[in-house]
């Protein structure tokens, strides 16, 4: 049952059966979610950050983000503001979040939490469906080492989280607040300490995922931590990322339902290929979305993506892509398909 719920929780396409049906009939559909990178600038210097492979000073203006949102708002359901950098470094990010919210788009924000005290927290919480703060350490020493910043920043981030939770509760807002931990080779005591700390700060959940370069499977340990959950606090983890199970699909059909817009305005299939040469469909600041989405260039990229040498391996573990691949195969290959 847990594995079934895990698939459902990540497969938001089931909330939009009309898009899934359209894809099943035609092989094409309009995407449901998008990621926007407001900036590649960052106040941290994390060793394994994807920002090391993209233009470090690229940044979108408010008008550019507004233009992008206008182009995708007729069909997009959710936008995640994240980035090759820290999104709140861009002073226009919160304005763009508010604009997307006013266009009736669900908004999520991923941040390192260091600048939450500089923004209008009530407005941010009103505009966002959820906010996730990446911390990735159970103590200030590990935090400073991984982020290459002074260890005092660790408590500052937790203080910001505390104020964010208080503001939400004071104004009876519904934004979900969570903290994330990218694991390396932690012991149970460290993950347990982090989980207890998160629960004490009254966030809604803690989420564990492995760094992409690490093969350490911590599922057993994290399942034991689930005893710390309450009615108001969840312990979550990315099961498929820990299992590292490689599936047999030949094309990542999940890319029909999502895409990423970089801080340069370029459109990429997913967060893993962001900034990599040869994976940009086109540029939304210069082209129409319809032109990019229906282009032969995008078709070629999607068909050859998994075979390209510089395509990161993370897609190979994606259960959603595997499920869509099986649906596609059954449509093409199944005999007597109306008889179960």
Short mmCIF file of N, CA and C in Angstrom, two decimals, residues 62-164:
data_model
loop_
_atom_site.label_atom_id
_atom_site.label_comp_id
_atom_site.label_asym_id
_atom_site.label_seq_id
_atom_site.Cartn_x
_atom_site.Cartn_y
_atom_site.Cartn_z
N UNK A 62 11.20 40.99 -13.50
CA UNK A 62 9.78 40.75 -13.24
C UNK A 62 8.99 40.73 -14.55
N UNK A 63 9.28 41.67 -15.44
CA UNK A 63 8.55 41.72 -16.71
C UNK A 63 8.79 40.46 -17.54
N UNK A 64 10.01 39.92 -17.47
CA UNK A 64 10.28 38.68 -18.19
C UNK A 64 9.50 37.51 -17.59
N UNK A 65 9.47 37.43 -16.26
CA UNK A 65 8.70 36.36 -15.62
C UNK A 65 7.21 36.54 -15.88
N UNK A 66 6.75 37.77 -15.89
CA UNK A 66 5.34 38.05 -16.19
C UNK A 66 5.01 37.61 -17.62
N UNK A 67 5.90 37.90 -18.55
CA UNK A 67 5.70 37.48 -19.94
C UNK A 67 5.63 35.96 -20.04
N UNK A 68 6.52 35.28 -19.35
CA UNK A 68 6.54 33.82 -19.37
C UNK A 68 5.25 33.26 -18.78
N UNK A 69 4.84 33.81 -17.65
CA UNK A 69 3.61 33.33 -16.99
C UNK A 69 2.40 33.57 -17.88
N UNK A 70 2.36 34.72 -18.55
CA UNK A 70 1.24 35.00 -19.47
C UNK A 70 1.18 33.97 -20.60
N UNK A 71 2.35 33.54 -21.08
CA UNK A 71 2.39 32.60 -22.19
C UNK A 71 1.92 31.21 -21.79
N UNK A 72 2.15 30.82 -20.54
CA UNK A 72 1.82 29.45 -20.14
C UNK A 72 0.56 29.36 -19.28
N UNK A 73 0.03 30.48 -18.81
CA UNK A 73 -1.11 30.47 -17.89
C UNK A 73 -2.39 29.87 -18.47
N UNK A 74 -2.64 29.91 -19.79
CA UNK A 74 -3.89 29.32 -20.29
C UNK A 74 -4.02 27.82 -20.04
N UNK A 75 -2.90 27.12 -19.82
CA UNK A 75 -2.98 25.66 -19.68
C UNK A 75 -2.25 25.12 -18.47
N UNK A 76 -1.34 25.88 -17.89
CA UNK A 76 -0.53 25.36 -16.79
C UNK A 76 -1.34 25.34 -15.50
N UNK A 77 -1.14 24.32 -14.68
CA UNK A 77 -1.88 24.20 -13.42
C UNK A 77 -1.04 24.60 -12.20
N UNK A 78 0.26 24.34 -12.29
CA UNK A 78 1.12 24.64 -11.15
C UNK A 78 2.48 25.11 -11.60
N UNK A 79 3.04 26.08 -10.87
CA UNK A 79 4.39 26.59 -11.14
C UNK A 79 5.22 26.47 -9.87
N UNK A 80 6.41 25.91 -10.03
CA UNK A 80 7.37 25.83 -8.94
C UNK A 80 8.46 26.86 -9.18
N UNK A 81 8.63 27.77 -8.23
CA UNK A 81 9.72 28.73 -8.29
C UNK A 81 10.90 28.12 -7.53
N UNK A 82 11.95 27.84 -8.27
CA UNK A 82 13.12 27.17 -7.69
C UNK A 82 14.35 27.80 -8.32
N UNK A 83 15.32 27.01 -8.79
CA UNK A 83 16.38 27.66 -9.52
C UNK A 83 17.72 27.01 -9.50
N UNK A 84 18.59 27.55 -10.34
CA UNK A 84 19.99 27.20 -10.29
C UNK A 84 20.67 27.98 -9.18
N UNK A 85 19.91 28.85 -8.54
CA UNK A 85 20.39 29.64 -7.41
C UNK A 85 19.30 29.73 -6.36
N UNK A 86 19.41 30.70 -5.47
CA UNK A 86 18.40 30.91 -4.44
C UNK A 86 17.35 31.89 -4.97
N UNK A 87 16.10 31.44 -5.18
CA UNK A 87 15.09 32.29 -5.83
C UNK A 87 14.84 33.61 -5.14
N UNK A 88 14.96 33.66 -3.81
CA UNK A 88 14.65 34.90 -3.10
C UNK A 88 15.77 35.92 -3.17
N UNK A 89 16.92 35.56 -3.77
CA UNK A 89 17.95 36.56 -4.03
C UNK A 89 17.44 37.56 -5.05
N UNK A 90 16.62 37.09 -5.98
CA UNK A 90 16.01 37.98 -6.97
C UNK A 90 14.88 38.74 -6.30
N UNK A 91 15.00 40.07 -6.15
CA UNK A 91 13.97 40.84 -5.44
C UNK A 91 12.62 40.85 -6.14
N UNK A 92 12.58 40.38 -7.40
CA UNK A 92 11.32 40.37 -8.15
C UNK A 92 10.58 39.03 -8.03
N UNK A 93 11.18 38.05 -7.36
CA UNK A 93 10.57 36.72 -7.31
C UNK A 93 9.21 36.74 -6.62
N UNK A 94 9.10 37.40 -5.49
CA UNK A 94 7.83 37.39 -4.76
C UNK A 94 6.74 38.11 -5.55
N UNK A 95 7.11 39.12 -6.33
CA UNK A 95 6.13 39.78 -7.20
C UNK A 95 5.63 38.82 -8.28
N UNK A 96 6.54 38.05 -8.84
CA UNK A 96 6.16 37.09 -9.87
C UNK A 96 5.30 35.97 -9.27
N UNK A 97 5.60 35.56 -8.05
CA UNK A 97 4.78 34.56 -7.36
C UNK A 97 3.36 35.08 -7.18
N UNK A 98 3.24 36.33 -6.75
CA UNK A 98 1.91 36.93 -6.58
C UNK A 98 1.16 37.01 -7.90
N UNK A 99 1.88 37.32 -8.96
CA UNK A 99 1.25 37.44 -10.28
C UNK A 99 0.72 36.07 -10.73
N UNK A 100 1.52 35.04 -10.54
CA UNK A 100 1.09 33.69 -10.92
C UNK A 100 -0.13 33.28 -10.10
N UNK A 101 -0.12 33.59 -8.82
CA UNK A 101 -1.25 33.26 -7.95
C UNK A 101 -2.52 33.96 -8.43
N UNK A 102 -2.41 35.21 -8.83
CA UNK A 102 -3.57 35.96 -9.32
C UNK A 102 -4.10 35.40 -10.63
N UNK A 103 -3.25 34.66 -11.34
CA UNK A 103 -3.68 34.01 -12.59
C UNK A 103 -4.29 32.63 -12.31
N UNK A 104 -4.57 32.37 -11.03
CA UNK A 104 -5.20 31.11 -10.60
C UNK A 104 -4.32 29.89 -10.87
N UNK A 105 -3.02 30.08 -10.72
CA UNK A 105 -2.06 28.98 -10.83
C UNK A 105 -1.57 28.62 -9.43
N UNK A 106 -1.54 27.33 -9.11
CA UNK A 106 -0.97 26.90 -7.84
C UNK A 106 0.53 27.14 -7.86
N UNK A 107 1.07 27.67 -6.76
CA UNK A 107 2.48 28.04 -6.70
C UNK A 107 3.18 27.30 -5.57
N UNK A 108 4.37 26.76 -5.87
CA UNK A 108 5.25 26.20 -4.87
C UNK A 108 6.57 26.94 -4.89
N UNK A 109 7.27 26.93 -3.76
CA UNK A 109 8.57 27.61 -3.66
C UNK A 109 9.57 26.69 -2.96
N UNK A 110 10.73 26.53 -3.58
CA UNK A 110 11.86 25.83 -2.95
C UNK A 110 12.93 26.85 -2.65
N UNK A 111 13.38 26.91 -1.41
CA UNK A 111 14.33 27.93 -0.98
C UNK A 111 15.28 27.35 0.06
N UNK A 112 16.45 28.00 0.22
CA UNK A 112 17.33 27.57 1.30
C UNK A 112 16.96 28.21 2.63
N UNK A 113 15.98 29.12 2.61
CA UNK A 113 15.42 29.68 3.84
C UNK A 113 16.19 30.83 4.44
N UNK A 114 17.35 31.15 3.90
CA UNK A 114 18.20 32.16 4.52
C UNK A 114 17.66 33.58 4.39
N UNK A 115 16.78 33.79 3.40
CA UNK A 115 16.28 35.15 3.14
C UNK A 115 14.79 35.31 3.44
N UNK A 116 14.20 34.35 4.10
CA UNK A 116 12.76 34.42 4.38
C UNK A 116 12.41 35.62 5.27
N UNK A 117 13.37 36.07 6.05
CA UNK A 117 13.10 37.22 6.92
C UNK A 117 13.07 38.54 6.15
N UNK A 118 13.47 38.52 4.89
CA UNK A 118 13.55 39.76 4.10
C UNK A 118 12.28 40.00 3.28
N UNK A 119 11.35 39.06 3.27
CA UNK A 119 10.17 39.18 2.43
C UNK A 119 8.92 39.35 3.29
N UNK A 120 7.83 39.75 2.65
CA UNK A 120 6.54 39.84 3.32
C UNK A 120 6.00 38.42 3.47
N UNK A 121 6.18 37.86 4.65
CA UNK A 121 5.86 36.45 4.84
C UNK A 121 4.36 36.18 4.71
N UNK A 122 3.54 37.08 5.20
CA UNK A 122 2.10 36.88 5.09
C UNK A 122 1.68 36.80 3.62
N UNK A 123 2.23 37.71 2.80
CA UNK A 123 1.88 37.71 1.38
C UNK A 123 2.39 36.44 0.70
N UNK A 124 3.63 36.07 1.03
CA UNK A 124 4.21 34.87 0.42
C UNK A 124 3.40 33.63 0.78
N UNK A 125 2.99 33.51 2.02
CA UNK A 125 2.20 32.37 2.46
C UNK A 125 0.81 32.37 1.84
N UNK A 126 0.28 33.55 1.58
CA UNK A 126 -1.03 33.66 0.93
C UNK A 126 -0.95 33.23 -0.53
N UNK A 127 0.19 33.49 -1.17
CA UNK A 127 0.34 33.21 -2.60
C UNK A 127 0.75 31.78 -2.89
N UNK A 128 1.40 31.12 -1.95
CA UNK A 128 1.96 29.79 -2.19
C UNK A 128 1.08 28.68 -1.63
N UNK A 129 0.98 27.60 -2.39
CA UNK A 129 0.34 26.38 -1.90
C UNK A 129 1.27 25.68 -0.91
N UNK A 130 2.57 25.73 -1.21
CA UNK A 130 3.53 25.09 -0.33
C UNK A 130 4.89 25.76 -0.46
N UNK A 131 5.67 25.67 0.61
CA UNK A 131 7.05 26.19 0.65
C UNK A 131 7.91 25.09 1.27
N UNK A 132 9.00 24.74 0.57
CA UNK A 132 9.92 23.74 1.10
C UNK A 132 11.29 24.36 1.28
N UNK A 133 11.86 24.17 2.46
CA UNK A 133 13.17 24.74 2.79
C UNK A 133 14.20 23.62 2.83
N UNK A 134 15.21 23.73 2.00
CA UNK A 134 16.27 22.72 1.97
C UNK A 134 17.32 23.02 3.03
N UNK A 135 17.56 22.06 3.93
CA UNK A 135 18.52 22.28 5.02
C UNK A 135 19.68 21.27 4.94
N UNK A 136 19.37 19.98 4.82
CA UNK A 136 20.38 18.97 4.48
C UNK A 136 21.43 18.72 5.56
N UNK A 137 21.11 19.04 6.80
CA UNK A 137 22.08 18.79 7.87
C UNK A 137 21.38 18.76 9.21
N UNK A 138 21.88 17.89 10.11
CA UNK A 138 21.27 17.75 11.43
C UNK A 138 21.93 18.63 12.48
N UNK A 139 23.04 19.30 12.10
CA UNK A 139 23.73 20.17 13.03
C UNK A 139 24.46 21.26 12.26
N UNK A 140 24.90 22.29 12.96
CA UNK A 140 25.48 23.45 12.29
C UNK A 140 26.85 23.16 11.68
N UNK A 141 27.59 22.21 12.24
CA UNK A 141 28.90 21.89 11.69
C UNK A 141 28.77 21.25 10.30
N UNK A 142 27.89 20.25 10.19
CA UNK A 142 27.66 19.60 8.90
C UNK A 142 27.08 20.59 7.90
N UNK A 143 26.18 21.44 8.38
CA UNK A 143 25.55 22.45 7.53
C UNK A 143 26.60 23.38 6.92
N UNK A 144 27.50 23.88 7.75
CA UNK A 144 28.54 24.80 7.28
C UNK A 144 29.46 24.12 6.27
N UNK A 145 29.76 22.86 6.50
CA UNK A 145 30.65 22.13 5.61
C UNK A 145 30.01 21.89 4.24
N UNK A 146 28.75 21.53 4.24
CA UNK A 146 28.07 21.22 2.99
C UNK A 146 27.72 22.47 2.19
N UNK A 147 27.43 23.56 2.89
CA UNK A 147 26.99 24.77 2.21
C UNK A 147 28.11 25.78 1.99
N UNK A 148 29.26 25.54 2.63
CA UNK A 148 30.40 26.47 2.54
C UNK A 148 30.02 27.87 3.00
N UNK A 149 29.38 27.92 4.16
CA UNK A 149 28.96 29.18 4.78
C UNK A 149 29.23 29.11 6.27
N UNK A 150 29.17 30.25 7.00
CA UNK A 150 29.36 30.22 8.45
C UNK A 150 28.31 29.36 9.14
N UNK A 151 28.72 28.64 10.17
CA UNK A 151 27.81 27.72 10.85
C UNK A 151 26.65 28.44 11.54
N UNK A 152 26.81 29.75 11.83
CA UNK A 152 25.74 30.50 12.48
C UNK A 152 24.48 30.58 11.61
N UNK A 153 24.65 30.40 10.31
CA UNK A 153 23.49 30.47 9.40
C UNK A 153 22.47 29.37 9.67
N UNK A 154 22.92 28.28 10.25
CA UNK A 154 22.02 27.16 10.51
C UNK A 154 20.88 27.58 11.42
N UNK A 155 21.20 28.22 12.53
CA UNK A 155 20.15 28.64 13.46
C UNK A 155 19.33 29.79 12.88
N UNK A 156 19.96 30.63 12.06
CA UNK A 156 19.22 31.73 11.44
C UNK A 156 18.11 31.19 10.54
N UNK A 157 18.42 30.12 9.81
CA UNK A 157 17.40 29.53 8.94
C UNK A 157 16.26 28.94 9.77
N UNK A 158 16.59 28.25 10.85
CA UNK A 158 15.53 27.70 11.71
C UNK A 158 14.70 28.82 12.33
N UNK A 159 15.34 29.93 12.66
CA UNK A 159 14.58 31.08 13.19
C UNK A 159 13.61 31.61 12.14
N UNK A 160 14.07 31.66 10.89
CA UNK A 160 13.19 32.10 9.79
C UNK A 160 12.00 31.15 9.63
N UNK A 161 12.28 29.86 9.76
CA UNK A 161 11.21 28.86 9.65
C UNK A 161 10.21 29.04 10.79
N UNK A 162 10.72 29.28 11.97
CA UNK A 162 9.84 29.50 13.11
C UNK A 162 8.90 30.67 12.88
N UNK A 163 9.44 31.78 12.36
CA UNK A 163 8.62 32.96 12.08
C UNK A 163 7.61 32.68 10.97
N UNK A 164 8.03 31.90 9.99
CA UNK A 164 7.13 31.57 8.88
C UNK A 164 5.93 30.76 9.40
#
